[in-house]
Coordinates of C-alpha atoms in Angstrom, one line a residue:
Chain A
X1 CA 69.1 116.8 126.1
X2 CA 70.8 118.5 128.4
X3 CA 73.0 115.7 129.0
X4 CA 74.4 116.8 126.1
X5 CA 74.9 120.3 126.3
X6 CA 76.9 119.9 129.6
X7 CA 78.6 116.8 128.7
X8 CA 81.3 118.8 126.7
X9 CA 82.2 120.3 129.9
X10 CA 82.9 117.7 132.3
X11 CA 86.2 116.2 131.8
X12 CA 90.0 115.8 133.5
X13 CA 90.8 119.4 132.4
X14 CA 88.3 121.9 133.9
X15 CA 87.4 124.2 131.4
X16 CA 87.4 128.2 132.0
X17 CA 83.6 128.9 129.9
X18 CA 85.2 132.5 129.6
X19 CA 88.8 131.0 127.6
X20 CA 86.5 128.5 125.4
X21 CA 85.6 130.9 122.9
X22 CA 89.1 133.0 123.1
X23 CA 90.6 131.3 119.7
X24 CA 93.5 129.3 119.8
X25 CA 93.8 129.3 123.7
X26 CA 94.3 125.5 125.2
X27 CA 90.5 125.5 126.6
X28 CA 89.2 126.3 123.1
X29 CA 91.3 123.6 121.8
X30 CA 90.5 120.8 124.2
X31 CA 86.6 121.7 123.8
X32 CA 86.5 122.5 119.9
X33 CA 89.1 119.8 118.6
X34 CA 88.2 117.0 121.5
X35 CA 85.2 117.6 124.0
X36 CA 82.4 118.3 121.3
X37 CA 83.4 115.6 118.5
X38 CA 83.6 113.3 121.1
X39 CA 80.7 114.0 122.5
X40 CA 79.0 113.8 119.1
X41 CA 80.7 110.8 118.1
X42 CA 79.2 109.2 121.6
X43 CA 75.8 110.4 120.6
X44 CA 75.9 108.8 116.9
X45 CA 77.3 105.9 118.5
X46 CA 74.8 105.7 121.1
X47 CA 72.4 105.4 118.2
X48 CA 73.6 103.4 116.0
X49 CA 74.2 100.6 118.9
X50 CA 70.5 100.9 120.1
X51 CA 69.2 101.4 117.0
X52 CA 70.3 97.8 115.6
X53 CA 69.8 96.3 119.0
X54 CA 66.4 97.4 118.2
X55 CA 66.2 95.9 114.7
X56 CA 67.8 92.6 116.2
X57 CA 65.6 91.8 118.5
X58 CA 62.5 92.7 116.2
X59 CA 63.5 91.1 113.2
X60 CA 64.9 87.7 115.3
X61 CA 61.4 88.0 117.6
X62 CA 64.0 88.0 120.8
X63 CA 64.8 90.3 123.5
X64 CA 68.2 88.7 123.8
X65 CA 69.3 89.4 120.1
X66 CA 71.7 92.1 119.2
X67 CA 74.6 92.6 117.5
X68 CA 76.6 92.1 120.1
X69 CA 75.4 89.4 122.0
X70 CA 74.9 87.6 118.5
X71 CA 78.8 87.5 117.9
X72 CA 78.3 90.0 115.1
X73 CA 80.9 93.1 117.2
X74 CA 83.0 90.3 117.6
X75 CA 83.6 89.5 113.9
X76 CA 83.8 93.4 113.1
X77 CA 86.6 93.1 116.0
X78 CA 88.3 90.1 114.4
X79 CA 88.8 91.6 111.4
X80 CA 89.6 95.0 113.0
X81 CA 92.3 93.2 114.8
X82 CA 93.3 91.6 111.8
X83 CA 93.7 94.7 109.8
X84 CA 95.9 95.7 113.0
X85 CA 98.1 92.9 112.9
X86 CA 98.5 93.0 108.9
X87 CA 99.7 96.7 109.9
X88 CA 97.4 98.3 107.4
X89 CA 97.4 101.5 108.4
X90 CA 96.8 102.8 105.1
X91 CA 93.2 103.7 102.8
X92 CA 91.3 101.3 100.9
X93 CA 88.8 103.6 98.4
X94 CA 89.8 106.5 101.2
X95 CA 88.5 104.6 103.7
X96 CA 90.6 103.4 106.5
X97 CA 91.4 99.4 106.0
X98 CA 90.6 98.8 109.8
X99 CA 86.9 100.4 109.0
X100 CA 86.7 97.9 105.7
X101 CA 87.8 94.8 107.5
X102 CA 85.3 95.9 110.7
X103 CA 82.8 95.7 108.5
X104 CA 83.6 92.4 106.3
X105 CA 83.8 91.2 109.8
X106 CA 80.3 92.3 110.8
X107 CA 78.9 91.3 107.4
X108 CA 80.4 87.7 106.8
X109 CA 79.0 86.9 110.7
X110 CA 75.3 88.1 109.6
X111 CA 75.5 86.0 106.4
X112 CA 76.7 82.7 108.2
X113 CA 74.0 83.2 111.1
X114 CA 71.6 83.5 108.2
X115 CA 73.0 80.8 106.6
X116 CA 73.2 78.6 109.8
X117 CA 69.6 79.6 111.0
X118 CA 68.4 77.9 108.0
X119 CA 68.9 74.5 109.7
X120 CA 66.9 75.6 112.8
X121 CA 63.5 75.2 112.9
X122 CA 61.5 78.9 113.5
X123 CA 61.1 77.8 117.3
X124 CA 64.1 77.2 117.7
X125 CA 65.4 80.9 118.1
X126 CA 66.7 80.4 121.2
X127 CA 69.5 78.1 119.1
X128 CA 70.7 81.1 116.9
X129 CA 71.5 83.1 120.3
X130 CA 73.8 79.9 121.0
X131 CA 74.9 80.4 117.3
X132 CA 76.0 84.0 118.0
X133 CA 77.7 83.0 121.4
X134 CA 79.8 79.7 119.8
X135 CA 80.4 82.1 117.1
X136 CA 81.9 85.1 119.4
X137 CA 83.5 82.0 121.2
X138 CA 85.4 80.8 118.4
X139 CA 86.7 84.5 117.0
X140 CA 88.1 85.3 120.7
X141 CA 90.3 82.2 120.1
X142 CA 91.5 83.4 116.6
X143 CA 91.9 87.0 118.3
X144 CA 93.9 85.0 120.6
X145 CA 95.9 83.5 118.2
X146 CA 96.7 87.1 116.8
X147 CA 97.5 88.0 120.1
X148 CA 100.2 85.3 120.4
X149 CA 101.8 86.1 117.1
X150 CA 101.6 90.3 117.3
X151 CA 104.8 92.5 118.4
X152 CA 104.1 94.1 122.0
X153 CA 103.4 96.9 120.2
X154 CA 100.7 95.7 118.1
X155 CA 99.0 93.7 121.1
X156 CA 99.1 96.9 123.1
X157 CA 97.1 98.3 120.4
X158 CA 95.0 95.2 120.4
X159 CA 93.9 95.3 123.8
X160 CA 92.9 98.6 124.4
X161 CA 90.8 98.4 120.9
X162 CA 89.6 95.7 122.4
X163 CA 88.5 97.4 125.9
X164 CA 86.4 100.0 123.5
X165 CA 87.2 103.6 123.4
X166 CA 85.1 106.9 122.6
X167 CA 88.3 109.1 122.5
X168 CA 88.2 110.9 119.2
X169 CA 90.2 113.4 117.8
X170 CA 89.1 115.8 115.3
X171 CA 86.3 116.3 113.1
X172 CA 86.4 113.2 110.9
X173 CA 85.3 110.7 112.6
X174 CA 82.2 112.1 114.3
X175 CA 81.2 113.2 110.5
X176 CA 81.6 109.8 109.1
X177 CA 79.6 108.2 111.4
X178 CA 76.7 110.9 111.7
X179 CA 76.6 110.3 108.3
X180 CA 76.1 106.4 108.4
X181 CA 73.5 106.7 111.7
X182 CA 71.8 108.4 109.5
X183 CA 71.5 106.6 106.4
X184 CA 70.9 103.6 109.0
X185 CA 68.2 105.3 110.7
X186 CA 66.7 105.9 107.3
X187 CA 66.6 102.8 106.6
X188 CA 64.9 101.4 109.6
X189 CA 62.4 104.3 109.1
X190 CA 61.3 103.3 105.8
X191 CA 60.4 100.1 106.4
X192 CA 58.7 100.8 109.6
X193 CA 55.6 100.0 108.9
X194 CA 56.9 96.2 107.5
X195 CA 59.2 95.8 110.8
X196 CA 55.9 96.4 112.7
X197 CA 54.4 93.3 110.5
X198 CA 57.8 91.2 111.2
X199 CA 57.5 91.6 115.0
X200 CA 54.3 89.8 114.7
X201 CA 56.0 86.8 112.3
X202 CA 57.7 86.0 109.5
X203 CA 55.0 84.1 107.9
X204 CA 52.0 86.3 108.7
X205 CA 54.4 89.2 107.3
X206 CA 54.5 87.3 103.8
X207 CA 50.9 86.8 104.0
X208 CA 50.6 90.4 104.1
X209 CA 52.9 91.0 100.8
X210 CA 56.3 92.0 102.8
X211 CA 59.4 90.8 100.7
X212 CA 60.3 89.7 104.5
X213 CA 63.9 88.4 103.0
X214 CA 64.6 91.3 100.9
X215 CA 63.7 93.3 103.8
X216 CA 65.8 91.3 106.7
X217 CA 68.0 91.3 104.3
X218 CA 68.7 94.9 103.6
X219 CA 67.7 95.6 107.9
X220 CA 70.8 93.5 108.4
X221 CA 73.2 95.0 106.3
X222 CA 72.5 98.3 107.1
X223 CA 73.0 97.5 110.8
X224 CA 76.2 95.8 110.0
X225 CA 77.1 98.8 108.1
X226 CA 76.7 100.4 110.9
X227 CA 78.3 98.1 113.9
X228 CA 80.9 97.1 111.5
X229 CA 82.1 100.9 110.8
X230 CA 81.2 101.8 114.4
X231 CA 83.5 98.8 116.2
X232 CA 86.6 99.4 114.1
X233 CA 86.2 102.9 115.2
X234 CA 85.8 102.7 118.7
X235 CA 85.9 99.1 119.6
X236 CA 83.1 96.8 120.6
X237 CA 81.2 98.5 122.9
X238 CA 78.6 95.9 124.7
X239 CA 75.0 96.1 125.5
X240 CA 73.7 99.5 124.6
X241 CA 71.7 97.4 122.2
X242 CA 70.1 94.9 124.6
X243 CA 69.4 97.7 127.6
X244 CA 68.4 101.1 125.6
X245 CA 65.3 99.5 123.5
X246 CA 64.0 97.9 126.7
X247 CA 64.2 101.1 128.3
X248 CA 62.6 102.4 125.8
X249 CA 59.7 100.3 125.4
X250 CA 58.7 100.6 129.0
X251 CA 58.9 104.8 128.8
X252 CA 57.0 104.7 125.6
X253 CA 54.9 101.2 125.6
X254 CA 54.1 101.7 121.8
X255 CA 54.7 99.4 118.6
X256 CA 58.0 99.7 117.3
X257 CA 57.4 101.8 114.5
X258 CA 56.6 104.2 116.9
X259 CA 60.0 103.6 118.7
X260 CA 62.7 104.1 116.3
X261 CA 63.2 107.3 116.5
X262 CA 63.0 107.2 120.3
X263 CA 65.3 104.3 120.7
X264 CA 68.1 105.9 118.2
X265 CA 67.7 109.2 120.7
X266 CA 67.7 107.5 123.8
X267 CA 70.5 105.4 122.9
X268 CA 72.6 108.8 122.1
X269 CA 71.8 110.4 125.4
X270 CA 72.9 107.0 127.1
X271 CA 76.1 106.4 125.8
X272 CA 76.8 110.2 125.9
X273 CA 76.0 109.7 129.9
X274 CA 78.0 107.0 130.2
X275 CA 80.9 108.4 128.5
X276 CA 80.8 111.4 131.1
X277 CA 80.6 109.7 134.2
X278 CA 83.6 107.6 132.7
X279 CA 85.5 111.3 132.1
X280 CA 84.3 112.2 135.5
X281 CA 85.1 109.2 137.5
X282 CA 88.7 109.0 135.9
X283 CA 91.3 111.3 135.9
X284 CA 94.7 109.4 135.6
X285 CA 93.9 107.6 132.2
X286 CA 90.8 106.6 131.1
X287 CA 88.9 104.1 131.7
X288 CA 87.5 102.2 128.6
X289 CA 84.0 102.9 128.0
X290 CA 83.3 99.3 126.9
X291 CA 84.1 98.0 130.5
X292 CA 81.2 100.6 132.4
X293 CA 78.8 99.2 129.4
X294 CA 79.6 95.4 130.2
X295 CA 79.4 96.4 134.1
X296 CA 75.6 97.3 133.5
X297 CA 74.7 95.4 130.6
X298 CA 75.9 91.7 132.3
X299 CA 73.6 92.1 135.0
X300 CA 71.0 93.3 132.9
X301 CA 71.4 90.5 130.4
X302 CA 71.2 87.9 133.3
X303 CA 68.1 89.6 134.9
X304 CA 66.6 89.4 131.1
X305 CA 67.4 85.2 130.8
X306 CA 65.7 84.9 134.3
X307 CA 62.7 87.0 133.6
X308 CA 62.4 85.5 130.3
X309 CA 62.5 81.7 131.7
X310 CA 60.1 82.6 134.7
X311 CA 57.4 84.4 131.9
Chain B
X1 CA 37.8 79.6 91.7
X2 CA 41.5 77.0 92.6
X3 CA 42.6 74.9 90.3
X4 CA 45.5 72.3 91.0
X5 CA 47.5 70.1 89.2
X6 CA 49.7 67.6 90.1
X7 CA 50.5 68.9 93.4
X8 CA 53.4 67.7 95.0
X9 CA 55.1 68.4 98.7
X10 CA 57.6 67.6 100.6
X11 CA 59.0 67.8 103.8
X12 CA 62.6 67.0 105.1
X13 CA 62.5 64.9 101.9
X14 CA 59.4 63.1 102.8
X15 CA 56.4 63.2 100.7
X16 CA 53.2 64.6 102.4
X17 CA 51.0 65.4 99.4
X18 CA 51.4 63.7 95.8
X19 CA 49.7 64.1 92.6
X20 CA 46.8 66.1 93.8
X21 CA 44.6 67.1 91.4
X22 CA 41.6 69.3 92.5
X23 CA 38.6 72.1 91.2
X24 CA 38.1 74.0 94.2
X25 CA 34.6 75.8 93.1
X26 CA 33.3 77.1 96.2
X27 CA 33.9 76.5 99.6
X28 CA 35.8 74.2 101.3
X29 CA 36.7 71.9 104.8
X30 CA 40.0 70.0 104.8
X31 CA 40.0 67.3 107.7
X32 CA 42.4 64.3 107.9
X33 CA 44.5 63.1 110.0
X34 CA 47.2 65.2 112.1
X35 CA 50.1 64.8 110.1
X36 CA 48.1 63.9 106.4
X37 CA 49.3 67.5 104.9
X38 CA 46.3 69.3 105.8
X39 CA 48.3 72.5 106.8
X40 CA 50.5 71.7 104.1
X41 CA 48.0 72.1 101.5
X42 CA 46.8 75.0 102.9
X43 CA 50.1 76.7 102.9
X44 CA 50.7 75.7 99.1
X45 CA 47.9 77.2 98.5
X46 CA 49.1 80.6 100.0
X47 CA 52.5 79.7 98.5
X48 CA 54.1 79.8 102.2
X49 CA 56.0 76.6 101.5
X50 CA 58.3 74.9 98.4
X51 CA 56.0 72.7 95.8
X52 CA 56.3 71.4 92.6
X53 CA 53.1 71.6 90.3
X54 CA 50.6 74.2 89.6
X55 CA 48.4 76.1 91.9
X56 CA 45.8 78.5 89.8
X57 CA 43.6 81.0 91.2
X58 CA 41.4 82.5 89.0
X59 CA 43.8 81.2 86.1
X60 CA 46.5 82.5 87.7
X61 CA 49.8 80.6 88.5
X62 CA 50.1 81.9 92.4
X63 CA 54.0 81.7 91.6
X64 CA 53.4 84.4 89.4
X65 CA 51.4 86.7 91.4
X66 CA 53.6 89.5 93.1
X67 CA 53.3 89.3 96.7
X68 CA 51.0 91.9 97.1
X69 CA 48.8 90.5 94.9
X70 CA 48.9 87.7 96.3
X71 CA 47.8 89.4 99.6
X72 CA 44.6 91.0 98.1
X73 CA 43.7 87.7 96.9
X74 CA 44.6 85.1 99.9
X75 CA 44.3 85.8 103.7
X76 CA 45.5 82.8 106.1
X77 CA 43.7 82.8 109.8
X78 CA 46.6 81.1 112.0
X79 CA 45.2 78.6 114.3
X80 CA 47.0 80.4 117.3
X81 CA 48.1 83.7 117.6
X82 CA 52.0 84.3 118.3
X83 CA 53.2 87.8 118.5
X84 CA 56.6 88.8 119.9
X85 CA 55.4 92.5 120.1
X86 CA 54.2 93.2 123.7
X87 CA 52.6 96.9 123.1
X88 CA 50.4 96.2 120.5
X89 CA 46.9 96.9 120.4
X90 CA 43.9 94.7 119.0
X91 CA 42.5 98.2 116.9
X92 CA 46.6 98.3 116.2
X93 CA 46.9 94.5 115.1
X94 CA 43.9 94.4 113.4
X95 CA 45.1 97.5 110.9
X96 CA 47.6 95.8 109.9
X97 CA 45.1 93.5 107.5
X98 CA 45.4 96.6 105.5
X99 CA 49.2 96.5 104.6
X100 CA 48.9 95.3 101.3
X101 CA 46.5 98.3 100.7
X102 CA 48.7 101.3 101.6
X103 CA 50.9 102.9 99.8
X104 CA 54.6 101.7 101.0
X105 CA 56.2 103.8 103.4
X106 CA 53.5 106.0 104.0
X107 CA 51.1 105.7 107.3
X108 CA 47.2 103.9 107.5
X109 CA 45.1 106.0 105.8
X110 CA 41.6 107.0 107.0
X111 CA 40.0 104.8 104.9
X112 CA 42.1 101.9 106.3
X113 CA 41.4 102.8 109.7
X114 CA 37.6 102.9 109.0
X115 CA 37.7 99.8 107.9
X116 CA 39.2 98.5 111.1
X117 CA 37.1 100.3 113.0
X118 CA 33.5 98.2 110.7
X119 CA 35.5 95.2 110.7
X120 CA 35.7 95.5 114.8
X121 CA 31.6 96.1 115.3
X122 CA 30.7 93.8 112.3
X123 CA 32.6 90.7 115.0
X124 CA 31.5 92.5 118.0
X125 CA 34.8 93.1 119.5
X126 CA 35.1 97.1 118.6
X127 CA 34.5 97.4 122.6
X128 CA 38.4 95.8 123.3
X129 CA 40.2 97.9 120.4
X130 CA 42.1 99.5 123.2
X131 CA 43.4 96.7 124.9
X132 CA 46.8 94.6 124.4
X133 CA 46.4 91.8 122.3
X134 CA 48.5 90.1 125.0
X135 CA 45.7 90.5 127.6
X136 CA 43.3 88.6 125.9
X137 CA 41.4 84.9 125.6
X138 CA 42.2 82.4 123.2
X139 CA 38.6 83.5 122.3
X140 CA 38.9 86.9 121.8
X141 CA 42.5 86.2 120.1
X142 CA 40.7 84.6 117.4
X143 CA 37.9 86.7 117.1
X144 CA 41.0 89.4 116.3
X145 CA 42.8 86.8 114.1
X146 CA 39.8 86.8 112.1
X147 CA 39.2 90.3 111.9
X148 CA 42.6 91.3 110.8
X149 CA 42.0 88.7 107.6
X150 CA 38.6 90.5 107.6
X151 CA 40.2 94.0 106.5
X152 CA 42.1 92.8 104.0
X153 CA 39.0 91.9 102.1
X154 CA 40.3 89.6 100.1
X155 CA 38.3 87.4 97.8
X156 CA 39.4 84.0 99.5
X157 CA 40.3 83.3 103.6
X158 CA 42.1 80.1 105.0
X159 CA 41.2 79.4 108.2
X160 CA 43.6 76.6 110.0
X161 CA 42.1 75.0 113.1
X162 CA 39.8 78.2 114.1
X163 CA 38.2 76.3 116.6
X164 CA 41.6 74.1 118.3
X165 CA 42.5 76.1 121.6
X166 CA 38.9 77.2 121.9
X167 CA 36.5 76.2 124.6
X168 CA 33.1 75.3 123.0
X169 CA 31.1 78.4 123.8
X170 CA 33.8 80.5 121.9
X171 CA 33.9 77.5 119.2
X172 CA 30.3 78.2 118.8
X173 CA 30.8 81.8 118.1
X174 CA 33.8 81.1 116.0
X175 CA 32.1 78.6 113.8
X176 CA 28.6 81.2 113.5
X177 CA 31.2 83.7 111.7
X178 CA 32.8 81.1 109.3
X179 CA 29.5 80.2 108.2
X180 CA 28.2 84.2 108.1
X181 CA 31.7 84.7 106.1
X182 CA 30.4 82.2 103.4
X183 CA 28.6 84.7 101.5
X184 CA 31.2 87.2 101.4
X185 CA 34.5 85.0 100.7
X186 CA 35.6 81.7 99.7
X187 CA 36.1 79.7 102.9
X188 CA 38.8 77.1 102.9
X189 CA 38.6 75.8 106.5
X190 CA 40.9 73.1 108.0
X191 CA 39.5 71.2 111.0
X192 CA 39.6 68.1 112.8
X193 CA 36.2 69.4 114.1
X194 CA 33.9 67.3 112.4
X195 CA 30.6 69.2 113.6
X196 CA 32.7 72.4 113.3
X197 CA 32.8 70.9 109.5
X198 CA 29.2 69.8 108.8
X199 CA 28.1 73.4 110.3
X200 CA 29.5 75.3 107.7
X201 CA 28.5 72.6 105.3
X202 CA 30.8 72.7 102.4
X203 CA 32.6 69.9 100.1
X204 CA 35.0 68.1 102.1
X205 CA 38.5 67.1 101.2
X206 CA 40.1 64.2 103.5
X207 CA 43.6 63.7 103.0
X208 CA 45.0 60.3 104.0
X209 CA 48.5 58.9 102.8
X210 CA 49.4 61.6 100.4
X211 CA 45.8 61.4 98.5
X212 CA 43.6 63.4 98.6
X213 CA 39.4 62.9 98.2
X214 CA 36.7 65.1 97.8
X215 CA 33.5 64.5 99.1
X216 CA 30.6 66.7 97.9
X217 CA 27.6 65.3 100.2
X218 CA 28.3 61.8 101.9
X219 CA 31.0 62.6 104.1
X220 CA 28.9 63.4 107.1
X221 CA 27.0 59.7 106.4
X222 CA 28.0 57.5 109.4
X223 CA 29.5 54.9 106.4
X224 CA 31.6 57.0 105.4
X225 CA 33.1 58.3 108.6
X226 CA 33.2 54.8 110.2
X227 CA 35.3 53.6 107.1
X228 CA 37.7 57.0 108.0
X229 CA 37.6 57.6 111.6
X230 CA 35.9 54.4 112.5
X231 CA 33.3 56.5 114.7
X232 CA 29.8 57.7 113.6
X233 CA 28.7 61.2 113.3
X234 CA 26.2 60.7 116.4
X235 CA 28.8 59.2 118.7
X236 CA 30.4 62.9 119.5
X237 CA 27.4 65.1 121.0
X238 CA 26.7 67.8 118.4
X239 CA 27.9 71.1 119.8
X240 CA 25.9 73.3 116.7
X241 CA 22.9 74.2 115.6

């Protein structure tokens, strides 16, 4: 908690505590206009990420599923990047194109994993995973290919999108996605008590009357809502999802109904911690959040295979 | 009471169970081959897998029955417990029986959780409700299995291979319940343990190329098994009674 209280603080530019509430003075600017939404933004972000790791792994029965790791970032980046390189800067319905084509991205990767898991058998989860990786494989490339026909300019923009960046400016954006955390979060929490049953299986869910399609099916569109949204925002931003619900689960070993609020709290405070040792530790220009996040995630993700394969 | 006409299933294409035709009245053990569609019939019957034809219960077409009706009615005993959760606990798992009962999005009630706690001392097991499921036997995993269907209290309870990872003291214990269970619920039990079969002593169905045939009292005569199994009943010790 505090984490979050100080965070605002801590940043290239040392604030003066007196000048912050003087109006108009540079200090209030940079904590009003830029420190606290970003900050807040991290948090919602934070939550949303760990939150749908959470739902991943549950509804796949798989510590190794996420959004990420499944491919699905990577298709709200592709079409992110192809919104970029169409140069549509402008609204769709008021909503920014980039955000609609993040989350086309995000959505049409669910529906061909579900569509591609139906010629797996149920034991063969293990195969999606590969799924998700040939999947993220295969959109790099077309990113690629984007890459090779943008203007400088574009691929500039490309690549730092692509690097993942909290930096927010304004109210908007933080607003926007509180609002979407926590319709997601509402979600999940509604059908608790049927994720609970779904961790267990599929089949013994169904015996218990769980629509377990209708439900998986809504539990994934909600978090691609989310991802989707949150990527074209910010950029893919890798392995909150697969460290923060494991974290979790050892603090508080409890069923996972009992860990959704937790996770979507924990997963704020850790991006929000991240995202201040990142303004600490750089000073020049920034370094991109999703880069510290891959840094610890990689490892973790490797020590999670090894583990798994040695259980 | 089950009533089915002109079952049909198949698999990858392949047919596993054709034209079955059957009056389940009471209770009953399906044995046959691994492979004949025992399992298969059992999951038609809880409408877990594709089939053409009708399955009634009761006069019901189960492809009619809402999914939570269908839950009061049918509970399905797994022959192995798998479980992705890690922190659950047996008085946890065995709560969820009640599911269908609660009112969505709302917690267990007290009554649900009462229930739980009978269904744990009726099987004996009310003194591990604390601990992981992961911790325990294959034993005590079924013992839990069973208990979960327990709570549902619903009128008819599949088991599938209750006794198949067990060791034959836990077998023995296993099979006692099945048979208490008989005057509470209508037992549909598939096995490949033929004394597991006879114990509980109910018409037998042996499914062998696609057909089906029931059996109400000769199937445990050594003519009959020799001309299915080609063994007799007294060549396999008797591990009940």
């Amino acid at each position: 908690m505090s984490i979050l209280i100080l965070s605002p603080f801590i940043g290239a530019v040392n604030l003066e505590f007196r000048e912050i509430f003087i109006q108009d003075s540079l200090s209030s600017q940079i904590f009003f206009d830029l420190r606290v939404p970003r900050v807040l933004f991290t948090f919602f972000a934070g939550s949303i990420l760990a939150l749908s790791g959470l739902v991943f792994q549950t509804l796949f029965r798989n510590a190794l599923m996420t959004p990420y790791t499944l491919g699905i970032s990577s298709g709200a980046v592709l079409g992110a990047g192809i919104a970029i390189k169409l140069g549509l800067g402008s609204l769709v319905f008021g909503i920014a194109a980039i955000s609609v084509f993040g989350f086309f991205g995000a959505m049409f990767t669910v529906f061909l994993l579900i569509y591609l898991s139906r010629f797996l058998q149920s034991s063969q989860q293990q195969s999606l995973l590969l799924l998700g990786i040939a999947l993220s494989l295969f959109y790099t490339s077309c990113l690629m290919i984007i890459f090779y026909l943008g203007s400088a300019m574009q691929n500039d923009m490309l690549i730092r999108f692509t690097m993942g960046s909290l930096s927010v400016i304004g109210w908007n954006y933080p607003i926007a996605l509180g609002t979407i955390a926590f319709v997601f979060f509402l979600c999940v929490y509604i059908y608790r008590f049927e994720l609970q049953l779904l961790s267990v299986s599929d089949e013994s869910a169904t015996m218990k009357g769980v629509d377990t399609k209708r439900v998986t099916l809504i539990l994934l569109t909600a978090s691609s809502l989310g991802i989707g949204i949150l990527v074209s925002i910010s950029g893919p931003i890798g392995f909150i999802g697969l460290i923060v619900p494991h974290i979790v689960a050892k603090l508080h070993p409890t069923t996972v109904n009992n860990r959704i609020l937790k996770t979507a709290l924990f997963g704020g405070f850790f991006l929000v911690f991240c995202d201040t040792i990142v303004r600490l530790i750089s000073t020049q220009s920034e370094l991109p959040i999703g880069i510290i996040t891959a840094l610890i995630g990689g490892p973790f993700f490797i020590y999670l295979i090894i583990k798994k394969a040695s259980a | 009471m089950i009533k089915i006409n002109n079952l049909l299933c198949k698999f990858n294409k392949k047919i596993i169970l054709d034209n079955i035709n059957l009056d389940i009245k009471s209770h009953l053990s399906i044995l046959g081959a691994n492979g004949s569609g025992k399992s298969t019939l059992a999951k038609s019957i809880c409408s877990l897998t594709k089939h053409d034809g009708e399955i009634l219960i009761d006069s019901k077409n189960i492809k009619e029955l809402s999914l939570t009706q269908r839950a009061k009615l049918i509970s399905y005993v797994p022959a192995k417990l798998e479980i992705y959760e890690q922190f659950i606990t047996v008085e946890e798992f065995v709560l969820l029986g009640r599911f269908t009962h609660k009112k969505s999005f709302f917690d267990y009630s007290k009554k649900d959780k009462n229930i739980t706690k009978q269904t744990l001392e009726f099987l004996n097991i009310d003194y591990l409700k604390n601990h992981l499921l992961h911790s325990l036997s294959s034993g005590e995993q079924q013992l839990v299995l069973i208990a979960q269907a327990l709570t549902t209290q619903s009128k008819i309870i599949i088991f599938d291979e209750p006794t198949a990872n067990l060791d034959p003291h836990n077998s023995k214990i296993i099979a006692e319940h099945i048979k208490g269970l008989k005057n509470y619920h209508q037992i549909i039990l598939i096995t490949h343990d033929l004394h597991l079969a006879s114990y509980v002593d109910s018409e037998v169905l042996f499914i062998k190329d696609t057909n089906a045939k029931l059996y109400t009292d000769e199937f445990f005569k050594d003519e009959t098994l020799s001309k299915l199994y080609g063994v007799k009943f007294n060549d396999m010790v008797a591990l009940y009674d």
